[in-house]
Amino acid sequence: MRGPMPSTARTEAAGAVHLPVMLEEVIARLAPADGEVHLDGTFGAGGYARAILGAADCRLLAIDRDPAAIARGRDLVAASAGRLTLLAGRFAEMEALLAEVGVTRLDGVVLDLGVSSPQIDDADRGFSFRFDGPLDMRMSMEGPTAADVVNGWEETDLTRIIREYGEERFARRIARAIVAERADAPIETTARLAAIVRGVVPKSKDGIDPATRTFQALRLEVNDELGELDRALLAAERLLAPGGRLVVVSFHSLEDRRVKTFLKARSGRGGGGSRHMPQHPDATRAPSFRLESGGVEKPGEAECRRNPRARSARLRHAVRTDAPVWAGGTR
């Protein structure tokens, strides 16, 4: 019999109220049942984890690369009566992390991509230009920072990541301005970087801050988020049992495009594949996933009014078939 869990409506974290995005849709698609084993690959503030544990008498494993998220989750672990296990690491490493606790098969995997609300709201983490803080952006608090990239990379490389990961048409102009400004003094704060970008990028009619795309590009590069996603999708395919559910919530087109391409290819609807998720040349292979809806789901108007961060959310889901996975992970 499962014990009472904290409310899923709101999760207090880092002094802010965290509202899990598309929570009802995620739980409906994941469909936890008694006795099952599920994985929350992005624990964050624990919103999905609470809802999953409250929906069924199931076991839940949750991964996060952020030490602060793992620390925040200790109370939820204590309240779960042994049903929740928190694992520190990257969700792309889910197979190795789960093997360490004796789990080799899953009934469900949910991935809530991108930066979490507690990370955004903490000025010291350097994810947001809304606050002045150190130009860090590391989810794991390890490795090179965004400041290292901004101050150490060549102009051509800065141009490339800002254009590719930020989908920014003024990428060359921004990179040139960064190189010129860092010659006077290292760029070490979010406020200074944002001011540099705003100084060379015209304001858009949609009201989006000109620094948004550059900050996104740096965050994706620092954390290898797209590479992590590619590897996590392949790992989930290998771990999910027949009938297991995969649910992914993304927040920008680069993420959503990868998820869409992967699921279409694995469900036999993908055509020629992509350089990120190449398909095996044998066109007669059996699909490893079954798509049960028409495609992408978006949050409702009421949720977007209640939680502006939900506006860009996109949910895709699929059900694992009993088809084997090809060696190497590419079918």
XYZ file of C-alpha atoms in Angstrom:
331
model
C 0.000 0.000 0.000
C 1.576 3.293 -1.033
C 1.966 5.991 1.578
C 0.710 9.578 1.273
C 2.907 11.750 -0.946
C 3.343 15.534 -0.905
C 1.040 17.495 -3.201
C 1.991 17.510 -6.866
C 0.424 20.892 -7.477
C 3.315 22.958 -6.233
C 6.871 22.206 -5.191
C 8.754 24.725 -3.100
C 12.333 24.999 -4.313
C 15.057 27.623 -4.174
C 12.643 30.162 -2.769
C 10.303 29.887 -5.754
C 7.158 27.974 -6.620
C 7.855 25.296 -9.208
C 4.973 24.226 -11.422
C 5.662 20.934 -13.251
C 4.921 21.478 -16.947
C 2.140 19.401 -18.573
C 1.930 17.281 -15.427
C -1.501 15.748 -16.133
C -0.515 14.860 -19.699
C 2.787 13.320 -18.571
C 1.119 11.086 -15.976
C -1.621 10.082 -18.422
C 0.938 9.025 -21.063
C 3.304 7.353 -18.603
C 0.342 5.549 -16.977
C 2.106 4.212 -13.863
C 0.618 0.999 -12.455
C 1.120 -0.933 -9.237
C 4.247 -3.065 -9.236
C 5.906 -1.304 -12.162
C 9.369 0.292 -12.301
C 9.727 3.773 -13.771
C 12.527 6.243 -14.395
C 12.397 10.018 -14.070
C 15.533 10.982 -15.976
C 15.420 14.632 -14.913
C 14.418 14.853 -11.239
C 14.803 18.646 -10.961
C 12.438 19.918 -8.263
C 10.677 16.550 -8.002
C 7.319 17.533 -9.484
C 6.963 14.556 -11.813
C 8.425 12.187 -9.217
C 5.777 13.147 -6.653
C 3.016 12.642 -9.180
C 4.324 9.254 -10.322
C 4.661 7.988 -6.761
C 1.195 9.285 -5.960
C -0.384 7.659 -9.012
C 0.507 4.022 -8.281
C 2.292 1.705 -5.882
C 5.311 1.596 -8.170
C 9.061 1.881 -7.787
C 10.678 5.043 -9.136
C 14.295 5.727 -9.939
C 15.230 9.351 -10.559
C 18.408 10.775 -12.060
C 19.847 14.260 -11.923
C 23.316 15.546 -12.681
C 22.814 18.579 -10.417
C 24.046 17.956 -6.844
C 21.555 20.571 -5.584
C 18.644 18.593 -7.069
C 19.821 15.397 -5.399
C 20.053 17.221 -2.072
C 16.554 18.678 -2.512
C 15.146 15.207 -3.098
C 16.198 13.687 0.223
C 12.926 14.523 1.962
C 10.947 12.940 -0.860
C 13.085 9.804 -0.622
C 12.332 9.633 3.095
C 8.597 10.078 2.476
C 8.453 7.417 -0.238
C 8.805 4.402 2.084
C 11.606 2.951 -0.014
C 9.905 3.392 -3.399
C 12.130 6.254 -4.628
C 15.847 5.924 -5.395
C 17.810 9.029 -6.365
C 20.863 8.586 -8.587
C 23.462 11.288 -9.229
C 24.563 11.394 -12.854
C 23.543 12.109 -16.434
C 20.425 10.541 -17.901
C 22.451 9.417 -20.914
C 24.215 7.087 -18.446
C 20.933 5.565 -17.241
C 21.892 1.987 -18.103
C 25.045 2.040 -15.981
C 23.375 3.976 -13.151
C 20.427 1.577 -12.991
C 22.670 -1.479 -13.220
C 24.397 -0.318 -10.029
C 21.083 -0.738 -8.166
C 20.117 -3.957 -9.933
C 17.587 -2.582 -12.459
C 17.808 -3.731 -16.075
C 14.218 -3.278 -17.289
C 11.769 -0.380 -17.062
C 8.058 0.074 -17.600
C 8.309 3.800 -18.194
C 10.785 6.610 -18.821
C 10.037 10.329 -18.609
C 12.498 13.036 -19.654
C 11.806 16.704 -18.926
C 14.502 18.383 -20.978
C 16.421 21.580 -20.457
C 17.155 23.682 -17.418
C 14.999 23.363 -14.293
C 13.155 26.186 -12.576
C 15.394 26.059 -9.468
C 18.451 26.369 -11.710
C 16.983 29.323 -13.593
C 15.929 31.076 -10.404
C 19.335 30.782 -8.714
C 21.448 33.750 -9.820
C 24.648 32.003 -8.722
C 24.131 29.284 -11.349
C 24.346 31.793 -14.204
C 21.610 30.313 -16.400
C 19.461 33.425 -16.694
C 20.095 36.981 -17.830
C 17.249 38.108 -15.575
C 19.733 38.115 -12.697
C 23.335 39.273 -12.547
C 25.506 36.346 -11.573
C 28.608 34.402 -12.557
C 28.591 33.151 -16.138
C 28.528 29.474 -15.201
C 25.598 27.415 -16.638
C 26.968 24.011 -15.580
C 24.203 21.618 -14.547
C 26.631 19.240 -12.867
C 28.848 21.970 -11.381
C 31.796 20.262 -13.073
C 33.837 21.010 -16.172
C 34.249 24.178 -18.255
C 31.863 27.050 -17.591
C 30.095 29.341 -20.039
C 32.697 31.966 -19.131
C 35.419 29.565 -20.270
C 33.689 29.216 -23.636
C 33.000 32.934 -24.058
C 36.527 33.980 -23.132
C 38.508 31.130 -24.639
C 36.920 30.112 -27.926
C 37.819 31.493 -31.335
C 35.342 33.805 -33.058
C 34.523 31.186 -35.703
C 33.663 28.589 -33.058
C 31.524 31.035 -31.092
C 29.719 31.932 -34.302
C 29.049 28.265 -35.028
C 27.491 27.354 -31.680
C 25.441 30.545 -31.449
C 24.096 29.927 -34.945
C 23.514 26.178 -34.568
C 22.402 25.892 -30.948
C 20.791 29.309 -30.614
C 19.361 29.428 -34.146
C 20.551 33.027 -34.088
C 20.844 34.837 -37.448
C 23.094 37.505 -35.914
C 25.581 34.898 -34.632
C 28.623 36.334 -36.425
C 27.868 39.829 -35.180
C 27.511 38.582 -31.603
C 30.719 36.541 -31.714
C 32.643 39.501 -33.084
C 31.330 41.724 -30.289
C 32.250 39.140 -27.643
C 35.811 38.884 -28.911
C 36.165 42.671 -28.993
C 34.772 43.115 -25.476
C 36.820 40.362 -23.876
C 40.000 42.024 -25.152
C 39.365 44.781 -22.597
C 38.444 42.441 -19.716
C 37.172 38.877 -19.343
C 33.397 38.478 -19.633
C 32.515 36.872 -16.311
C 28.896 37.801 -15.528
C 25.517 37.166 -17.086
C 24.667 40.882 -17.034
C 27.733 41.847 -19.043
C 27.222 39.154 -21.651
C 23.549 40.042 -22.017
C 24.438 43.717 -22.453
C 26.972 42.853 -25.175
C 24.403 40.840 -27.099
C 21.687 43.465 -26.711
C 24.111 46.051 -28.042
C 24.420 44.329 -31.426
C 21.108 42.486 -31.885
C 17.969 44.499 -32.694
C 14.902 44.053 -30.528
C 12.364 41.615 -31.933
C 8.681 42.357 -32.407
C 7.703 39.349 -30.284
C 9.298 40.873 -27.199
C 11.839 38.067 -26.685
C 15.033 39.392 -25.142
C 17.842 39.560 -27.758
C 20.136 37.629 -25.396
C 17.813 34.602 -25.185
C 19.207 32.616 -28.109
C 22.862 33.225 -27.195
C 22.293 32.078 -23.623
C 20.517 28.977 -24.919
C 23.410 28.184 -27.231
C 25.994 28.467 -24.474
C 23.939 26.343 -22.087
C 23.513 23.586 -24.671
C 27.237 23.607 -25.420
C 28.416 23.666 -21.803
C 26.175 20.729 -20.862
C 26.265 18.801 -24.173
C 22.479 18.680 -23.913
C 21.742 17.524 -27.444
C 24.362 14.771 -27.310
C 22.985 13.692 -23.932
C 19.484 13.535 -25.414
C 20.581 11.406 -28.363
C 22.296 8.915 -26.057
C 19.403 8.884 -23.593
C 16.850 8.020 -26.262
C 18.931 5.058 -27.363
C 19.402 3.941 -23.762
C 15.669 4.186 -23.059
C 14.985 2.060 -26.131
C 17.263 -0.651 -24.738
C 15.870 -0.495 -21.193
C 12.130 -0.354 -21.825
C 10.259 -3.634 -21.640
C 7.618 -4.451 -24.270
C 4.677 -2.200 -23.518
C 6.921 0.301 -21.706
C 6.162 3.970 -22.211
C 8.552 6.751 -23.214
C 7.465 10.345 -22.530
C 9.616 13.355 -23.466
C 8.873 17.015 -22.766
C 11.059 19.464 -24.687
C 11.195 23.241 -24.761
C 12.773 24.292 -28.044
C 12.854 23.148 -31.627
C 16.319 21.573 -31.550
C 15.276 19.149 -28.806
C 11.826 18.455 -30.195
C 13.192 17.830 -33.692
C 15.562 15.167 -32.360
C 12.835 13.423 -30.392
C 10.467 13.549 -33.358
C 13.090 12.141 -35.742
C 13.996 9.342 -33.333
C 10.420 8.237 -32.667
C 9.376 8.418 -36.302
C 12.390 6.352 -37.349
C 11.857 3.784 -34.605
C 8.155 3.483 -35.387
C 8.798 2.846 -39.085
C 7.602 6.267 -40.202
C 10.919 8.008 -40.425
C 12.098 7.766 -44.014
C 15.818 8.273 -44.310
C 16.686 9.134 -40.723
C 19.223 11.873 -39.878
C 22.895 12.338 -39.132
C 22.009 12.355 -35.420
C 19.955 9.150 -35.467
C 21.012 7.112 -38.515
C 18.864 4.174 -39.491
C 20.084 0.699 -40.277
C 19.993 0.026 -44.041
C 17.693 -2.988 -43.584
C 14.267 -1.491 -44.355
C 12.466 -4.664 -43.247
C 13.278 -4.244 -39.545
C 10.411 -4.324 -37.073
C 9.544 -1.024 -35.321
C 10.815 -0.773 -31.760
C 8.234 1.884 -30.812
C 4.549 2.396 -31.522
C 3.154 5.908 -31.766
C -0.288 6.103 -30.191
C -1.202 9.700 -30.981
C -1.089 12.001 -33.961
C 2.160 13.632 -32.915
C 3.130 16.437 -30.599
C 1.026 17.633 -27.658
C 1.093 21.202 -26.368
C 0.012 22.710 -23.048
C -3.470 24.190 -22.813
C -4.217 27.882 -22.613
C -5.076 27.686 -18.924
C -1.705 26.172 -18.059
C 0.154 28.755 -20.137
C -1.639 31.538 -18.289
C -0.858 29.937 -14.945
C 2.737 29.090 -15.830
C 4.321 31.172 -18.634
C 7.293 28.768 -18.757
C 4.963 26.125 -20.187
C 4.287 28.044 -23.389
C 7.108 26.471 -25.394
C 6.644 22.936 -24.026
C 6.116 20.045 -26.434
C 5.291 16.481 -25.377
C 5.909 13.357 -27.438
C 5.369 9.781 -26.329
C 5.540 6.232 -27.650
C 5.135 2.625 -26.492
C 7.931 0.076 -26.757
C 7.216 -2.966 -28.909
C 8.835 -6.383 -28.486
C 11.193 -5.826 -31.435
C 14.907 -6.228 -30.638
C 17.327 -3.309 -30.714
C 20.011 -3.471 -33.384
C 23.627 -3.791 -32.241
C 25.168 -0.406 -31.586
C 21.806 1.224 -30.953
C 21.122 2.294 -34.555
C 18.433 0.285 -36.204
